[in-house]
Structure formats: structure tokens, C-alpha cells
Short mmCIF file of C-alpha atoms and ligand atoms in Angstrom, two decimals:
data_model
loop_
_atom_site.label_atom_id
_atom_site.label_comp_id
_atom_site.label_asym_id
_atom_site.label_seq_id
_atom_site.Cartn_x
_atom_site.Cartn_y
_atom_site.Cartn_z
CA MET X 9 143.54 96.89 94.64
CA GLN X 10 144.23 93.57 93.32
CA ASP X 11 141.75 90.93 94.20
CA LYS X 12 140.42 92.92 96.96
CA LEU X 13 136.77 93.69 94.74
CA THR X 14 134.11 92.91 97.45
CA LEU X 15 130.59 92.03 95.91
CA MET X 16 127.70 93.55 97.45
CA ILE X 17 125.29 93.53 94.60
CA PRO X 18 122.57 91.30 93.94
CA GLY X 19 124.31 88.45 92.32
CA PRO X 20 126.87 87.71 91.27
CA THR X 21 127.40 87.55 95.35
CA PRO X 22 130.50 86.47 96.95
CA VAL X 23 131.82 82.94 96.60
CA PRO X 24 133.50 81.25 99.51
CA GLU X 25 137.06 79.59 99.35
CA THR X 26 136.16 76.65 100.08
CA VAL X 27 133.44 76.40 97.06
CA LEU X 28 136.07 77.63 94.92
CA LYS X 29 138.74 75.40 95.64
CA ALA X 30 135.84 72.38 95.01
CA MET X 31 135.26 73.96 91.52
CA GLY X 32 138.61 74.28 90.15
CA ARG X 33 140.11 70.54 90.07
CA HIS X 34 139.70 68.35 86.52
CA PRO X 35 136.07 68.11 85.62
CA ILE X 36 135.21 64.37 85.80
CA GLY X 37 132.84 62.37 83.43
CA HIS X 38 129.18 62.85 83.61
CA ARG X 39 128.07 59.64 83.29
CA SER X 40 130.84 58.43 85.95
CA GLY X 41 130.08 56.90 88.98
CA GLU X 42 131.74 59.72 90.99
CA PHE X 43 129.74 62.04 89.15
CA GLN X 44 126.49 60.12 89.92
CA ALA X 45 127.27 60.22 93.50
CA VAL X 46 127.37 63.90 93.39
CA VAL X 47 124.25 64.12 91.25
CA ARG X 48 122.30 62.29 94.40
CA HIS X 49 124.34 64.30 97.10
CA THR X 50 123.01 67.89 95.76
CA THR X 51 119.42 65.90 94.92
CA GLU X 52 119.00 65.72 98.08
CA GLN X 53 120.69 68.98 99.49
CA LEU X 54 118.46 70.69 97.14
CA ARG X 55 115.24 69.40 98.48
CA TRP X 56 116.85 70.15 102.19
CA LEU X 57 117.32 73.65 100.97
CA HIS X 58 113.77 74.25 99.37
CA GLN X 59 112.08 72.05 102.25
CA THR X 60 110.49 70.05 99.64
CA LYS X 61 110.26 66.17 99.06
CA SER X 62 109.07 67.06 95.36
CA ASP X 63 112.11 67.28 92.64
CA VAL X 64 114.59 70.36 92.20
CA LEU X 65 116.20 69.82 88.78
CA VAL X 66 119.24 71.63 87.96
CA ILE X 67 119.56 73.52 84.54
CA THR X 68 122.60 74.81 82.87
CA GLY X 69 121.73 78.83 82.51
CA SER X 70 120.93 81.36 84.68
CA GLY X 71 118.26 81.94 86.65
CA THR X 72 116.01 83.14 83.70
CA ALA X 73 116.11 79.52 82.52
CA ALA X 74 114.37 78.45 85.43
CA MET X 75 111.50 80.65 85.33
CA GLU X 76 111.11 79.89 81.67
CA ALA X 77 111.12 76.42 82.33
CA GLY X 78 108.65 76.84 84.85
CA ILE X 79 106.49 78.74 82.19
CA ILE X 80 106.58 75.96 79.88
CA ASN X 81 106.51 72.86 81.54
CA THR X 82 103.43 73.16 83.43
CA LEU X 83 101.50 75.81 80.75
CA SER X 84 99.57 75.83 77.01
CA TYR X 85 99.05 78.36 74.72
CA GLY X 86 96.11 81.06 75.38
CA ASP X 87 96.55 80.06 79.42
CA LYS X 88 94.75 82.29 81.33
CA VAL X 89 97.14 83.45 84.39
CA LEU X 90 97.46 86.35 87.14
CA CYS X 91 100.90 87.95 87.13
CA GLY X 92 102.55 90.32 89.59
CA ASP X 93 104.61 93.03 89.04
CA ASN X 94 105.87 95.66 91.29
CA GLY X 95 109.85 95.68 89.67
CA LYS X 96 111.86 94.69 86.80
CA PHE X 97 111.49 91.31 87.90
CA GLY X 98 108.10 91.77 88.08
CA GLN X 99 107.86 92.75 84.62
CA ARG X 100 110.11 90.10 83.17
CA TRP X 101 107.31 87.30 84.04
CA VAL X 102 104.87 89.64 82.39
CA LYS X 103 107.10 89.47 79.66
CA LEU X 104 107.92 85.80 79.35
CA ALA X 105 104.44 85.13 79.97
CA LYS X 106 103.48 86.97 76.78
CA ALA X 107 106.45 85.82 74.77
CA TYR X 108 105.04 82.73 75.09
CA GLY X 109 101.30 83.28 74.09
CA LEU X 110 99.43 83.21 77.58
CA ASP X 111 96.46 85.22 78.47
CA VAL X 112 97.97 87.49 81.12
CA GLN X 113 95.91 89.39 83.79
CA VAL X 114 98.54 91.86 85.54
CA ILE X 115 98.11 92.91 89.06
CA LYS X 116 100.24 95.69 89.49
CA ALA X 117 101.84 97.52 92.51
CA ASP X 118 103.98 100.79 92.54
CA TRP X 119 107.85 100.33 92.44
CA GLY X 120 109.04 99.95 96.47
CA GLN X 121 105.23 98.47 97.76
CA PRO X 122 104.53 95.09 97.95
CA LEU X 123 101.91 93.10 96.12
CA ASP X 124 98.89 93.60 97.93
CA PRO X 125 97.55 90.14 98.25
CA GLU X 126 93.95 90.94 98.67
CA ALA X 127 94.23 91.95 94.91
CA PHE X 128 95.28 88.30 94.19
CA LYS X 129 92.20 86.60 96.58
CA ARG X 130 89.71 89.20 94.22
CA ALA X 131 90.94 88.52 91.06
CA LEU X 132 91.39 84.41 92.12
CA GLU X 133 87.28 84.73 94.08
CA ALA X 134 86.14 86.41 90.57
CA ASP X 135 87.05 83.29 88.36
CA ASN X 136 84.14 81.09 88.50
CA GLY X 137 84.95 79.65 85.81
CA LYS X 138 88.13 78.40 87.53
CA THR X 139 89.87 79.78 84.03
CA ILE X 140 93.02 81.15 85.79
CA LYS X 141 96.11 78.30 85.45
CA ALA X 142 98.75 80.08 87.32
CA VAL X 143 99.71 83.13 89.47
CA ILE X 144 102.73 83.94 88.92
CA LEU X 145 104.83 86.56 91.27
CA THR X 146 108.33 87.46 92.25
CA HIS X 147 109.16 86.36 95.87
CA SER X 148 112.04 89.23 96.62
CA GLU X 149 111.82 91.58 93.83
CA THR X 150 115.48 92.49 93.56
CA SER X 151 115.35 95.84 91.72
CA THR X 152 113.84 97.62 94.34
CA GLY X 153 114.09 95.42 97.59
CA VAL X 154 110.82 94.64 98.61
CA ILE X 155 109.80 90.72 99.52
CA ASN X 156 106.35 90.42 98.65
CA ASP X 157 103.85 87.94 100.77
CA LEU X 158 104.53 85.07 98.72
CA GLU X 159 102.88 82.32 101.66
CA THR X 160 99.35 84.50 102.04
CA ILE X 161 99.43 84.64 97.80
CA SER X 162 100.08 81.02 98.05
CA LYS X 163 97.33 79.97 100.37
CA TYR X 164 95.17 82.11 98.13
CA VAL X 165 96.12 80.04 95.07
CA ARG X 166 95.17 76.41 96.86
CA THR X 167 91.98 78.34 98.30
CA HIS X 168 91.17 78.52 94.75
CA GLY X 169 91.72 74.99 93.75
CA LYS X 170 92.76 74.98 90.04
CA ALA X 171 95.84 77.24 90.15
CA LEU X 172 99.17 76.48 90.40
CA THR X 173 101.79 79.17 92.27
CA ILE X 174 105.05 79.90 90.13
CA ALA X 175 107.59 81.79 91.86
CA ASP X 176 110.99 83.56 91.22
CA CYS X 177 112.28 82.55 94.66
CA VAL X 178 115.77 83.92 93.06
CA THR X 179 116.71 85.93 95.52
CA SER X 180 114.69 85.01 98.44
CA LEU X 181 115.68 81.03 98.67
CA GLY X 182 118.99 80.63 101.05
CA ALA X 183 118.07 84.53 102.65
CA CYS X 184 114.62 83.70 104.05
CA ASN X 185 111.93 80.75 105.00
CA VAL X 186 110.37 79.54 101.54
CA PRO X 187 109.36 75.93 102.71
CA MET X 188 107.96 75.13 99.02
CA ASP X 189 105.39 71.98 100.56
CA SER X 190 104.42 73.71 103.32
CA TRP X 191 103.45 77.17 101.41
CA GLY X 192 102.34 75.08 99.09
CA LEU X 193 104.28 76.12 96.56
CA ASP X 194 104.04 74.37 92.09
CA VAL X 195 106.87 76.09 90.79
CA VAL X 196 110.10 77.26 92.23
CA ALA X 197 112.96 78.95 90.85
CA SER X 198 116.40 80.06 91.41
CA GLY X 199 119.82 80.41 90.59
CA SER X 200 123.05 79.66 91.64
CA GLN X 201 124.75 83.28 91.94
CA LYS X 202 122.55 84.56 94.67
CA GLY X 203 121.80 83.02 98.10
CA TYR X 204 123.71 79.38 96.72
CA MET X 205 127.32 81.50 97.10
CA MET X 206 128.37 80.10 93.94
CA PRO X 207 129.24 81.66 90.74
CA PRO X 208 126.31 82.01 88.16
CA GLY X 209 125.86 79.35 85.75
CA LEU X 210 123.29 76.97 87.33
CA SER X 211 119.76 77.58 87.87
CA PHE X 212 117.03 75.15 89.97
CA VAL X 213 113.31 74.82 88.81
CA ALA X 214 111.35 72.97 91.79
CA MET X 215 108.43 70.94 90.70
CA SER X 216 105.35 70.21 93.04
CA GLU X 217 103.13 66.81 91.93
CA ARG X 218 100.34 69.44 91.37
CA ALA X 219 102.79 70.79 88.50
CA TRP X 220 103.99 67.21 87.06
CA GLN X 221 100.43 66.99 86.19
CA ALA X 222 100.23 70.03 84.64
CA HIS X 223 103.48 68.77 82.59
CA GLN X 224 101.34 65.90 80.97
CA GLN X 225 98.66 68.74 79.66
CA SER X 226 101.59 71.23 78.64
CA ASP X 227 101.38 72.17 75.16
CA LEU X 228 104.53 74.70 74.74
CA PRO X 229 107.06 74.44 72.96
CA LYS X 230 110.34 73.05 74.61
CA PHE X 231 113.11 71.04 73.66
CA TYR X 232 116.29 72.01 75.83
CA LEU X 233 114.46 72.66 78.89
CA ASP X 234 111.77 69.74 78.96
CA LEU X 235 111.72 69.00 82.69
CA GLY X 236 109.94 65.66 81.78
CA PRO X 237 113.81 64.36 80.44
CA TYR X 238 115.36 65.89 83.68
CA ARG X 239 113.49 64.33 86.10
CA LYS X 240 113.46 60.84 84.87
CA THR X 241 117.44 61.19 84.64
CA ALA X 242 117.57 62.70 87.76
CA ALA X 243 115.98 59.57 89.21
CA GLN X 244 118.92 57.57 87.82
CA ASP X 245 121.10 60.32 89.63
CA SER X 246 121.94 61.64 86.27
CA ASN X 247 121.46 65.05 83.57
CA PRO X 248 119.74 64.73 80.40
CA PHE X 249 123.08 66.82 78.68
CA THR X 250 126.20 67.54 79.39
CA PRO X 251 126.18 69.22 83.09
CA ALA X 252 128.17 71.70 84.15
CA VAL X 253 130.11 69.16 85.83
CA ASN X 254 132.36 71.51 88.09
CA LEU X 255 129.25 73.35 89.03
CA TYR X 256 128.05 70.54 90.32
CA PHE X 257 131.28 70.82 92.75
CA ALA X 258 130.60 74.01 94.02
CA LEU X 259 126.94 73.39 94.67
CA GLU X 260 127.71 70.22 96.55
CA SER X 261 130.48 72.35 98.31
CA ALA X 262 128.27 75.59 98.75
CA LEU X 263 125.18 73.60 100.19
CA GLY X 264 127.04 71.39 102.50
CA MET X 265 128.92 74.71 104.26
CA MET X 266 124.86 76.26 104.06
CA GLN X 267 123.41 72.49 106.46
CA SER X 268 126.82 73.27 108.38
CA GLU X 269 125.26 76.56 109.61
CA GLY X 270 121.76 75.28 109.77
CA LEU X 271 118.40 77.01 108.08
CA GLU X 272 117.64 78.85 110.81
CA ALA X 273 121.12 80.46 111.02
CA ILE X 274 121.16 81.70 107.57
CA PHE X 275 117.49 83.02 108.29
CA ASP X 276 118.93 85.13 111.06
CA ARG X 277 121.55 86.31 109.39
CA HIS X 278 119.96 87.86 106.37
CA ALA X 279 117.14 89.07 108.66
CA ARG X 280 120.29 91.13 111.23
CA HIS X 281 121.65 92.39 108.38
CA ARG X 282 118.71 93.72 106.69
CA ALA X 283 117.85 95.58 110.38
CA ALA X 284 121.57 96.37 110.02
CA ALA X 285 121.62 97.73 106.62
CA GLN X 286 118.13 100.04 107.01
CA ALA X 287 119.29 101.55 110.67
CA GLY X 288 122.60 102.50 109.16
CA MET X 289 121.01 104.52 106.62
CA LYS X 290 118.23 105.89 108.16
CA ALA X 291 120.70 106.66 110.83
CA ILE X 292 122.59 109.35 108.16
CA CYS X 293 119.09 110.19 106.67
CA LEU X 294 119.43 108.61 103.63
CA PRO X 295 115.56 107.02 103.27
CA LEU X 296 114.62 103.71 102.39
CA TYR X 297 113.09 102.94 98.53
CA ALA X 298 111.14 99.94 99.88
CA ALA X 299 108.17 100.57 102.01
CA GLU X 300 108.68 100.21 105.45
CA GLY X 301 108.18 96.60 106.85
CA HIS X 302 108.45 95.45 103.31
CA GLY X 303 111.93 94.90 103.12
CA SER X 304 114.28 92.32 101.27
CA PRO X 305 116.18 90.08 103.45
CA ALA X 306 118.56 89.93 100.65
CA ILE X 307 118.97 93.77 99.42
CA THR X 308 118.44 97.17 101.15
CA ALA X 309 117.58 99.78 98.06
CA VAL X 310 117.83 103.23 99.31
CA ALA X 311 117.07 106.71 97.96
CA PRO X 312 119.58 109.36 98.92
CA GLU X 313 117.61 112.78 97.84
CA GLY X 314 119.99 115.09 96.62
CA VAL X 315 122.75 112.44 95.87
CA ASP X 316 123.70 111.37 92.53
CA ALA X 317 123.46 107.21 93.45
CA GLU X 318 125.79 106.39 90.90
CA GLN X 319 128.36 108.89 91.59
CA LEU X 320 127.96 107.78 95.23
CA ARG X 321 128.24 104.17 93.46
CA LYS X 322 131.23 105.08 91.34
CA THR X 323 133.20 106.59 94.41
CA VAL X 324 132.44 103.55 96.50
CA LYS X 325 133.87 101.06 94.14
CA GLU X 326 137.00 103.16 93.19
CA LYS X 327 138.20 104.11 96.72
CA PHE X 328 136.94 101.23 98.58
CA ASP X 329 136.63 98.38 96.17
CA ILE X 330 133.13 97.41 97.23
CA LEU X 331 130.69 96.99 94.51
CA LEU X 332 127.27 98.54 95.35
CA ALA X 333 124.50 98.41 92.44
CA GLY X 334 122.56 101.04 90.93
CA GLY X 335 118.72 101.56 90.34
CA GLN X 336 117.44 99.82 86.91
CA ASP X 337 115.31 101.64 84.69
CA HIS X 338 114.04 105.05 86.28
CA LEU X 339 115.40 104.31 89.13
CA LYS X 340 119.12 104.80 87.90
CA GLY X 341 121.11 107.40 89.58
CA LYS X 342 118.64 107.76 92.46
CA VAL X 343 118.60 104.79 93.83
CA PHE X 344 121.59 102.20 95.01
CA ARG X 345 121.15 99.17 96.65
CA ILE X 346 123.09 97.20 99.28
CA GLY X 347 123.45 93.48 98.16
CA HIS X 348 123.57 91.37 101.91
CA LEU X 349 122.93 87.91 100.19
CA GLY X 350 124.52 84.57 100.27
CA PHE X 351 128.06 84.54 101.93
CA VAL X 352 127.72 87.82 103.91
CA CYS X 353 129.02 88.60 107.30
CA ASP X 354 128.91 91.21 109.86
CA ARG X 355 132.06 92.67 108.94
CA ASP X 356 130.46 92.99 105.52
CA ILE X 357 127.66 95.06 106.55
CA LEU X 358 129.94 97.43 108.87
CA THR X 359 132.55 98.02 106.29
CA ALA X 360 130.06 98.87 103.54
CA ILE X 361 128.18 101.64 105.65
CA ALA X 362 131.25 102.89 106.61
CA ALA X 363 132.56 103.45 102.95
CA ILE X 364 129.02 104.85 102.00
CA GLU X 365 129.52 107.33 104.88
CA SER X 366 133.40 108.33 104.47
CA THR X 367 132.28 108.87 100.45
CA LEU X 368 129.37 111.17 101.32
CA GLN X 369 131.72 112.64 103.95
CA SER X 370 134.38 112.98 100.91
CA LEU X 371 132.08 114.30 98.40
CA GLY X 372 130.52 117.24 100.92
CA LEU X 373 127.22 115.45 101.30
CA HIS X 374 127.15 113.49 104.87
CA LYS X 375 123.61 114.64 106.19
CA GLY X 376 124.70 113.53 109.81
CA ASN X 377 127.97 112.90 111.98
CA MET X 378 130.42 110.96 110.09
CA GLY X 379 129.78 106.97 112.26
CA ASP X 380 126.04 107.64 112.88
CA GLY X 381 125.24 104.76 110.34
CA LEU X 382 127.91 102.66 111.61
CA ALA X 383 126.68 103.46 114.71
CA ALA X 384 123.12 102.42 114.24
CA ALA X 385 124.42 99.28 112.19
CA ALA X 386 126.37 98.02 114.81
CA ALA X 387 124.28 98.36 117.71
CA ILE X 388 122.22 96.16 115.82
CA LEU X 389 124.90 93.75 115.20
CA ARG X 390 125.44 93.77 118.52
C1 PLP N 412 118.93 87.65 89.69
C2 PLP N 412 117.20 87.42 89.61
C3 PLP N 412 116.57 87.35 88.13
C4 PLP N 412 117.59 86.33 87.51
O1 PLP N 412 118.31 86.94 86.43
P1 PLP N 412 119.57 86.13 85.66
O2 PLP N 412 120.46 87.20 85.14
O3 PLP N 412 118.67 85.15 84.84
O4 PLP N 412 120.22 84.95 86.57
C5 PLP N 412 115.81 86.79 89.05
N1 PLP N 412 114.74 87.10 89.42
C6 PLP N 412 115.33 87.77 90.47
C7 PLP N 412 114.39 88.93 91.54
C8 PLP N 412 116.31 88.10 90.39
O5 PLP N 412 117.45 88.84 91.77
#
């Protein structure tokens, strides 16, 4: 049905009408006083979201641009780094670090399992010469629906004393607590089409004072993504290049909505939706893919044994206009993922579970009684 598509993928996520309307006006000059006021306001809003006093810079690009900026602005050719890898986005960090000639030691965990903070601790403690320059990891591993213990790992990095913590918080920021300053994070990367309730197109990179010190030494090639000019112009409420002016309007509007709701309320909502999605799936005998107790607040991955996940997804889309995410790489057909990140309300969760149940029933694959999943989810949301 036209205009009825509900996105329940981990980005792009649904966009509120208020935000769409804010975007849908004529662009204004990016060197005008009117636009400077928008930059000034959004800079403050972004600091609020990141719970930081440091700079949060805005890049026109997708989330990966912020990840890349985080690497090339703080590190140098041949630098030794520890990289966490327990899914597709951990792999992206490894590839990105290698593409710039970093000396990458990978700390792996199986897909579906969280990274082991103790493995990072051991590697950092063994580094007597303090040669490790950064610990790089994904907070919410979107491909598997696992949340990694960034807080503990970051604490171990601070104890090491030299290394920076560089984190992909693309699907954790705006879904759960990511207090940049109190956790001692040095680089936090995120993207507009995730928890921000915005269309794709902007990415955000927050840099601690330690990260700026590293920037002075960093010799990796950079021009468009050199954060130096971004910092300098941000101090004058401006940007080094032509920014995505209309996406800034959306940003101001979306962050305003988030501020009205409040951080605690936003985190509670995501935690409740995670609990409801998990309970709903378990109640109809669909196993969760993420290890128990380590599910992401942004996305629930489900591994439905004996069900073709792609067929399920396709049918849910065709019959109900709800787009679920599939499995990536070797998980294709084996896993589907329910995105509950950003502009999501209880109704969306209940509807998605009902649609999944109804689809399973029509395929003759429902393993319990129709409505069991819905009842379990509703009990959580009540
Ligand atoms: C979506 C996402 C990204 C960014 O991907 P882009 O397509 O570049 O926006 C990075 N990391 C995680 C964990 C993500 O979910």
C-alpha cells in the first residue's frame, strides 16, 4: 500500500513528520547568520546527546565517514591498534584500519557473542612498551544484535594510559547510555539514519582532548575528512565546506524532539522494546541470535530454526508493509533482525510481532499458538 511502509531495519529508521517538515523548506546560505544560529544550536544539542564537553563535528556522509575520520585524524602509518571483531561492523573496523596501513591486532569473538573485555585487558597489560595507540571497537554490533561492554573496555584503556578508545556508536547512541566523558571515550562515531530519527546523510564524530593531541601527531593522509578545519570552523558556528543545509534543519528538529523526551526516557523506551521483542520471539519458539543478556537495545536478531528467514521477511513486507532486516553474510536466510531504534513506539513493536506471527501461521510454521508472542510482548509493555 502506498505510503504505508514501516521501517524496522537498523537504518534508515523512521523519521517523524516534524523532522520531515523541518527539512522540506528552501535551503538557506550556509554562510548566513541564520544558518550559523542553526549550527550553534545543533552543536550544543549534539554535546547533550553525547554527554560531553568536547567537540562533536558534523560531516556530510554516512556513518562510515565518521569512522574513517576517527582513524585518520588520530593515528599514523604503522601504528599498533587493537581491534574488536564480533560481527560485520567489527570487520569493517579491521578493514578500515588495514586500508590505512595500521598494525592491527584483532580481538575476536564468535558472531552472536559479545567481545570479552578481559581479552582487551590482557593485551593492554602485556603492552609494557606502551606501543598500542588505540583500541577500536563497535558498541552495538548491528549485524548480530549484540551490545559490547564498551564501558569496561574503555576503563581498561584508561588504565593503560596511552591508547585511545575509538568507538563505533552508530546504533548505540540515542538507544542506550553512551556518556562520552564519564566513560573516557576518545572518538565516538555515529550516523543520522540511526538513533537520530533522521534520513541518511550526516555523520558525527566526537573527539576528546586526548584525541586532539593525537591529531597533531597523526600523519595519515586526509583532506575532506581532516577534522582540524571542522573544529576551527565549528568554533565560529560554521563548516569548512558546504554542509547539507536541509539535513541540519532536520538535525535541529530531531534533537529538539529527543531533548523534550529526555535521555533517560529514550533509553528506557529502547530497553523496553528490546525486552518486548525478545519476549515475543521466545514465546513463539524463535531463538534469539545474540547471547542471553547481551542483546542490543537497537536491534533484535532472531535465528528461526526450520524457517527460511528471507521468505519470512519477504512475506512480512508484502503482506504487512513492514521491512525487517535480513542476516548478513553467512547469516543470510538464517537470521532476520527487528530494528527498534529511534522513532519507535510500543505500537510498532506489537504490530511487528503480530505480523511475524501471522506470517508464520500462513506459512504453516507457527510453533505455538497464534498470539503467544503478542501476549508476551504486551505483558512487558504494559
Ligand atoms: C549503520 C552502521 C554503520 C554505518 O554504516 P553507513 O552505511 O556508513 O552509515 C556503522 N556501524 C554500525 C554498527 C552500523 O549499524
